[in-house]
């Protein structure tokens, strides 16, 4: 979710829709609401829909197909409000489509199912400068405020475009461009200055596994083997093994709800020293897996996991911290998680 970014897109769309004239607040609010509409799928979390399901978050409602269908519907109903049908439908489709595309540019969660229903693949863009926003009331946390401020910087050109009362001269635009580029660099780079400010404001408290380095983490690429990653990053702080219920197709853990993972013995974690800790104690005991077992013993009872994750960072004080996790499917790097976590 890129909440402020979606609102900025709606504000800019309101001006485009009015042929470049400054839009009213009601018009900007309406187009911004439309830009945010695909996130209605978060209701599914309360209904037990898994993140990675077709109708889960960033699923069907974020697809280009849904954008065109809803845009067409809005265009066909435009004449009831004395609006131009083709123009309304086209702008509405573009605003809705921008939501899924912007979400592919965030640094966390799952990608967008842009080509649903023809493909359920979740896509991420090669460039992901937008920090993923917390969902629900967590958006109003210290980290949520930081995300909102970063998005405000990233999307400020769209807001200036929507709100400016007159055309900017080329010289004035160039003068505004310089501080914007510097601001984007400060908010999205690994600058020590930015890191210190962000850490202070979010009360960050991150500890890293011995041998870990950010430079080495950036060098990890999808497809590398687990042994290569361990050699590069060292021993993890914690390791998690994920299993799929028998008879069901494989589904990545990040796409499954926490409740579904604890209904059976589907997740086993190994703390420092390789000691197992089970989350579904009763279910794991029934299949012979108990707290304190070694990885070899768990492997003997459950087999090799189809998915595993190595965690290289945590928060000693249970505060916000920089998550650094490498996940594997069938022993090959599948996902790198580098977001803020609480």
Coordinates of C-alpha atoms in Angstrom, one line a residue:
X1 CA 0.0 0.0 0.0
X2 CA 1.3 3.5 -0.9
X3 CA -1.5 5.5 0.7
X4 CA -0.2 9.1 0.3
X5 CA 0.9 8.2 -3.2
X6 CA -2.5 7.0 -4.2
X7 CA -4.1 10.2 -2.9
X8 CA -1.6 12.2 -4.9
X9 CA -2.5 10.3 -8.0
X10 CA -6.2 11.1 -7.4
X11 CA -5.4 14.8 -6.9
X12 CA -3.5 15.0 -10.1
X13 CA -6.2 13.0 -12.0
X14 CA -8.8 15.6 -10.8
X15 CA -6.8 18.3 -12.5
X16 CA -6.3 16.3 -15.7
X17 CA -10.0 15.6 -15.8
X18 CA -10.8 19.3 -15.6
X19 CA -8.6 20.1 -18.6
X20 CA -5.8 21.6 -16.4
X21 CA -8.0 23.8 -14.3
X22 CA -7.5 23.8 -10.6
X23 CA -9.9 21.2 -9.2
X24 CA -12.1 21.7 -6.1
X25 CA -11.5 19.8 -2.9
X26 CA -14.6 17.6 -3.5
X27 CA -13.3 16.6 -6.9
X28 CA -9.8 15.8 -5.6
X29 CA -11.4 13.8 -2.7
X30 CA -13.6 11.8 -5.1
X31 CA -10.7 10.9 -7.4
X32 CA -8.4 10.1 -4.5
X33 CA -11.1 7.8 -3.0
X34 CA -11.3 6.0 -6.4
X35 CA -7.5 5.7 -6.4
X36 CA -7.6 4.1 -2.9
X37 CA -10.6 1.8 -3.8
X38 CA -8.5 -1.4 -4.7
X39 CA -7.4 -1.6 -1.1
X40 CA -11.0 -2.6 -0.2
X41 CA -9.6 -6.1 -0.3
X42 CA -8.1 -5.7 3.2
X43 CA -11.5 -6.6 4.5
X44 CA -10.6 -10.1 3.5
X45 CA -8.1 -10.3 6.4
X46 CA -11.0 -10.2 8.9
X47 CA -12.9 -12.8 6.8
X48 CA -10.1 -15.3 6.9
X49 CA -8.9 -14.7 3.3
X50 CA -5.2 -15.4 3.0
X51 CA -2.9 -12.6 1.7
X52 CA -1.9 -14.7 -1.3
X53 CA -5.3 -15.9 -2.3
X54 CA -6.8 -14.6 -5.6
X55 CA -9.1 -12.2 -3.7
X56 CA -6.5 -11.5 -1.0
X57 CA -4.7 -8.2 -0.5
X58 CA -3.1 -7.0 -3.8
X59 CA -5.0 -9.7 -5.7
X60 CA -7.9 -9.4 -8.0
X61 CA -8.9 -5.8 -7.1
X62 CA -5.3 -4.6 -8.0
X63 CA -5.4 -6.2 -11.5
X64 CA -5.5 -4.4 -14.8
X65 CA -8.6 -6.4 -15.7
X66 CA -10.5 -5.1 -12.7
X67 CA -9.3 -1.5 -13.4
X68 CA -10.7 -1.6 -16.9
X69 CA -14.0 -3.2 -15.9
X70 CA -14.6 -0.7 -13.1
X71 CA -13.5 2.2 -15.3
X72 CA -15.9 1.1 -18.0
X73 CA -18.7 0.9 -15.5
X74 CA -17.9 4.4 -14.2
X75 CA -17.8 5.7 -17.7
X76 CA -21.1 4.2 -18.7
X77 CA -22.8 5.8 -15.6
X78 CA -21.1 9.2 -16.1
X79 CA -24.0 10.5 -18.2
X80 CA -26.3 10.3 -15.2
X81 CA -24.1 13.0 -13.6
X82 CA -23.8 15.0 -16.8
X83 CA -20.1 14.0 -17.3
X84 CA -18.4 12.9 -20.5
X85 CA -18.5 9.1 -20.7
X86 CA -15.4 8.3 -22.6
X87 CA -13.2 10.8 -20.7
X88 CA -14.5 9.7 -17.4
X89 CA -14.1 6.0 -18.1
X90 CA -10.6 6.5 -19.4
X91 CA -9.3 8.6 -16.5
X92 CA -11.0 6.3 -14.0
X93 CA -9.4 3.2 -15.6
X94 CA -6.0 4.8 -15.5
X95 CA -6.4 5.9 -11.8
X96 CA -7.4 2.4 -10.8
X97 CA -4.6 0.8 -12.8
X98 CA -2.1 3.1 -11.2
X99 CA -2.9 1.6 -7.8
X100 CA -1.7 -1.9 -8.6
X101 CA 1.3 -0.6 -10.5
X102 CA 2.4 1.7 -7.6
X103 CA 2.1 -1.3 -5.2
X104 CA 4.6 -3.2 -7.3
X105 CA 7.1 -0.4 -6.4
X106 CA 6.8 -0.9 -2.6
X107 CA 9.6 -2.7 -0.7
X108 CA 7.4 -5.2 1.2
X109 CA 4.4 -7.5 1.2
X110 CA 3.4 -9.4 -1.8
X111 CA 3.5 -8.1 -5.4
X112 CA 0.3 -7.2 -7.3
X113 CA -1.6 -9.7 -9.4
X114 CA -1.7 -7.4 -12.4
X115 CA -2.9 -10.0 -14.9
X116 CA -5.6 -11.7 -12.8
X117 CA -7.7 -13.7 -13.8
X118 CA -5.3 -14.9 -16.6
X119 CA -2.4 -15.3 -14.2
X120 CA -2.2 -15.3 -10.4
X121 CA 1.5 -14.4 -10.4
X122 CA 2.3 -11.5 -8.0
X123 CA 4.6 -8.9 -9.6
X124 CA 7.1 -6.5 -8.2
X125 CA 8.8 -3.7 -10.2
X126 CA 12.6 -3.7 -10.7
X127 CA 12.8 -0.4 -8.9
X128 CA 11.0 -0.3 -5.5
X129 CA 11.5 3.1 -3.8
X130 CA 8.2 3.2 -1.9
X131 CA 8.2 1.9 1.7
X132 CA 5.3 -0.4 2.3
X133 CA 2.8 1.2 4.6
X134 CA 1.4 -0.6 7.7
X135 CA -2.2 -1.8 7.4
X136 CA -5.0 -0.7 9.6
X137 CA -4.4 1.3 12.8
X138 CA -0.7 0.5 12.6
X139 CA -0.6 3.3 10.0
X140 CA -0.8 5.8 12.8
X141 CA 2.3 4.4 14.6
X142 CA 5.7 6.2 14.5
X143 CA 6.7 4.1 11.6
X144 CA 3.5 4.8 9.8
X145 CA 4.1 8.5 10.1
X146 CA 7.6 8.1 8.7
X147 CA 6.2 6.2 5.7
X148 CA 3.6 8.9 5.1
X149 CA 6.3 11.6 5.2
X150 CA 8.5 9.7 2.8
X151 CA 5.6 9.2 0.4
X152 CA 4.8 13.0 0.7
X153 CA 8.3 13.7 -0.5
X154 CA 8.2 11.1 -3.3
X155 CA 4.8 12.3 -4.7
X156 CA 5.1 16.0 -3.9
X157 CA 5.5 16.8 -7.7
X158 CA 2.0 15.4 -8.3
X159 CA 0.5 17.4 -5.5
X160 CA 2.2 20.6 -6.8
X161 CA 0.8 19.8 -10.2
X162 CA -2.7 19.4 -8.8
X163 CA -2.7 22.5 -6.5
X164 CA -0.6 25.1 -8.4
X165 CA -2.6 28.1 -9.5
X166 CA -0.6 29.0 -12.6
X167 CA 2.0 27.4 -14.9
X168 CA 5.5 27.2 -13.5
X169 CA 8.3 28.8 -15.5
X170 CA 11.1 26.5 -16.6
X171 CA 13.5 28.2 -14.2
X172 CA 11.2 27.9 -11.2
X173 CA 10.5 24.3 -12.0
X174 CA 14.3 23.6 -12.2
X175 CA 14.8 25.3 -8.8
X176 CA 12.1 23.1 -7.2
X177 CA 13.5 20.0 -8.9
X178 CA 16.9 20.3 -7.1
X179 CA 15.6 20.1 -3.5
X180 CA 13.1 17.4 -4.5
X181 CA 15.9 15.2 -5.9
X182 CA 18.0 15.8 -2.7
X183 CA 15.0 15.0 -0.5
X184 CA 14.3 11.8 -2.4
X185 CA 17.9 10.8 -2.0
X186 CA 17.9 11.4 1.7
X187 CA 14.7 9.5 2.3
X188 CA 15.4 6.5 0.1
X189 CA 19.2 6.0 0.3
X190 CA 21.3 4.3 2.9
X191 CA 22.7 7.7 4.0
X192 CA 23.9 7.6 7.6
X193 CA 22.1 10.9 8.2
X194 CA 18.8 9.6 7.0
X195 CA 19.3 6.3 8.9
X196 CA 20.0 8.1 12.1
X197 CA 17.0 10.5 11.8
X198 CA 14.6 7.7 10.8
X199 CA 15.9 5.4 13.6
X200 CA 15.4 8.2 16.2
X201 CA 11.9 9.1 15.1
X202 CA 10.7 5.5 14.9
X203 CA 12.6 4.5 18.2
X204 CA 14.3 1.9 16.1
X205 CA 16.2 -0.8 17.9
X206 CA 17.9 -3.3 15.5
X207 CA 20.4 -6.0 16.3
X208 CA 22.1 -8.1 13.6
X209 CA 23.5 -11.6 13.6
X210 CA 27.2 -11.9 13.9
X211 CA 28.8 -11.8 10.4
X212 CA 25.9 -9.9 8.8
X213 CA 26.5 -6.8 6.7
X214 CA 24.2 -4.7 4.6
X215 CA 26.5 -4.8 1.7
X216 CA 26.6 -8.6 1.7
X217 CA 22.8 -8.7 2.1
X218 CA 22.4 -6.5 -1.1
X219 CA 24.6 -9.0 -2.9
X220 CA 22.1 -11.9 -2.4
X221 CA 20.2 -12.7 -5.5
X222 CA 17.1 -14.9 -6.2
X223 CA 18.2 -18.4 -7.2
X224 CA 21.2 -18.7 -5.0
X225 CA 21.5 -21.8 -2.8
X226 CA 21.1 -21.7 0.9
X227 CA 24.7 -22.7 1.4
X228 CA 25.9 -19.8 -0.7
X229 CA 23.8 -17.4 1.4
X230 CA 25.1 -18.8 4.7
X231 CA 28.6 -18.4 3.5
X232 CA 27.9 -14.8 2.5
X233 CA 25.9 -13.7 5.6
X234 CA 27.0 -16.1 8.3
X235 CA 24.8 -18.0 10.7
X236 CA 21.3 -16.5 11.1
X237 CA 19.7 -15.3 14.4
X238 CA 16.7 -17.5 13.8
X239 CA 15.6 -20.0 11.2
X240 CA 12.0 -20.9 10.3
X241 CA 10.8 -24.0 8.4
X242 CA 7.4 -23.9 6.7
X243 CA 5.3 -26.9 5.6
X244 CA 2.2 -27.3 3.5
X245 CA -0.8 -29.4 4.6
X246 CA -0.8 -32.8 2.9
X247 CA -2.9 -32.8 -0.3
X248 CA -2.8 -29.0 -0.7
X249 CA -0.7 -27.1 -3.3
X250 CA 2.3 -25.2 -2.1
X251 CA 1.6 -21.7 -0.9
X252 CA 4.4 -19.3 0.3
X253 CA 4.2 -18.6 4.1
X254 CA 4.0 -14.8 3.5
X255 CA 0.7 -15.4 1.6
X256 CA -0.9 -17.4 4.4
X257 CA -2.6 -16.0 7.5
X258 CA -1.0 -16.5 10.9
X259 CA -4.0 -18.5 12.0
X260 CA -3.7 -21.0 9.1
X261 CA 0.0 -21.6 10.0
X262 CA -0.8 -22.5 13.6
X263 CA -3.8 -24.9 12.9
X264 CA -1.4 -27.7 12.2
X265 CA 2.3 -28.4 12.7
X266 CA 3.2 -26.2 9.7
X267 CA 6.0 -24.0 11.1
X268 CA 9.0 -24.9 13.2
X269 CA 11.5 -22.2 14.3
X270 CA 15.1 -22.8 15.4
X271 CA 16.6 -20.3 17.8
X272 CA 20.3 -19.6 18.1
X273 CA 22.0 -22.9 18.6
X274 CA 19.6 -24.8 16.5
X275 CA 17.0 -25.6 19.1
X276 CA 13.4 -26.1 17.8
X277 CA 10.4 -24.1 19.0
X278 CA 7.0 -25.1 17.8
X279 CA 4.1 -22.6 17.4
X280 CA 1.3 -25.2 17.3
X281 CA 2.5 -27.3 20.3
X282 CA -0.3 -29.8 20.5
X283 CA -0.4 -30.4 16.7
X284 CA 3.4 -30.8 16.5
X285 CA 3.4 -33.2 19.5
X286 CA 1.0 -35.5 17.7
X287 CA 3.5 -35.9 14.8
X288 CA 6.5 -36.4 17.2
X289 CA 7.9 -32.9 17.0
X290 CA 8.7 -31.2 20.3
X291 CA 10.4 -28.1 21.6
X292 CA 14.1 -28.5 21.9
X293 CA 14.7 -30.8 19.0
X294 CA 17.5 -30.3 16.6
X295 CA 17.0 -29.6 12.8
X296 CA 18.1 -33.2 12.1
X297 CA 15.4 -34.6 14.4
X298 CA 12.7 -32.4 12.9
X299 CA 13.8 -33.3 9.4
X300 CA 13.5 -37.0 10.3
X301 CA 9.9 -36.6 11.4
X302 CA 8.5 -34.0 8.9
X303 CA 11.0 -34.2 6.0
X304 CA 12.7 -31.3 4.3
X305 CA 10.6 -28.1 4.3
X306 CA 9.5 -26.8 0.9
X307 CA 10.1 -23.3 2.2
X308 CA 12.5 -21.9 4.9
X309 CA 13.6 -18.4 6.0
X310 CA 16.8 -17.2 7.6
X311 CA 16.4 -14.2 9.9
X312 CA 19.4 -11.9 10.3
X313 CA 17.9 -9.1 12.4
X314 CA 15.6 -8.6 15.4
X315 CA 14.8 -6.0 18.1
X316 CA 16.1 -6.8 21.6
X317 CA 13.6 -4.4 23.1
X318 CA 10.7 -5.4 20.9
X319 CA 10.6 -2.1 19.1
X320 CA 10.6 -1.2 15.4
X321 CA 13.6 -2.7 13.6
X322 CA 15.0 -3.3 10.1
X323 CA 13.9 -6.7 9.0
X324 CA 16.5 -8.6 7.1
X325 CA 15.3 -12.0 6.0
X326 CA 16.2 -14.4 3.2
X327 CA 13.5 -17.0 2.2
X328 CA 14.1 -20.1 0.2
X329 CA 11.8 -22.4 -1.9
X330 CA 13.3 -25.8 -2.6
X331 CA 16.7 -24.6 -1.3
X332 CA 16.9 -21.6 -3.6
X333 CA 16.5 -17.9 -2.7
X334 CA 12.9 -16.8 -3.5
X335 CA 12.3 -13.7 -1.4
X336 CA 14.4 -11.0 0.3
X337 CA 12.6 -9.1 3.1
X338 CA 14.1 -5.7 3.9
X339 CA 11.3 -3.7 5.5
X340 CA 10.6 -2.2 8.9
X341 CA 8.9 -4.6 11.3
X342 CA 7.5 -4.4 14.8

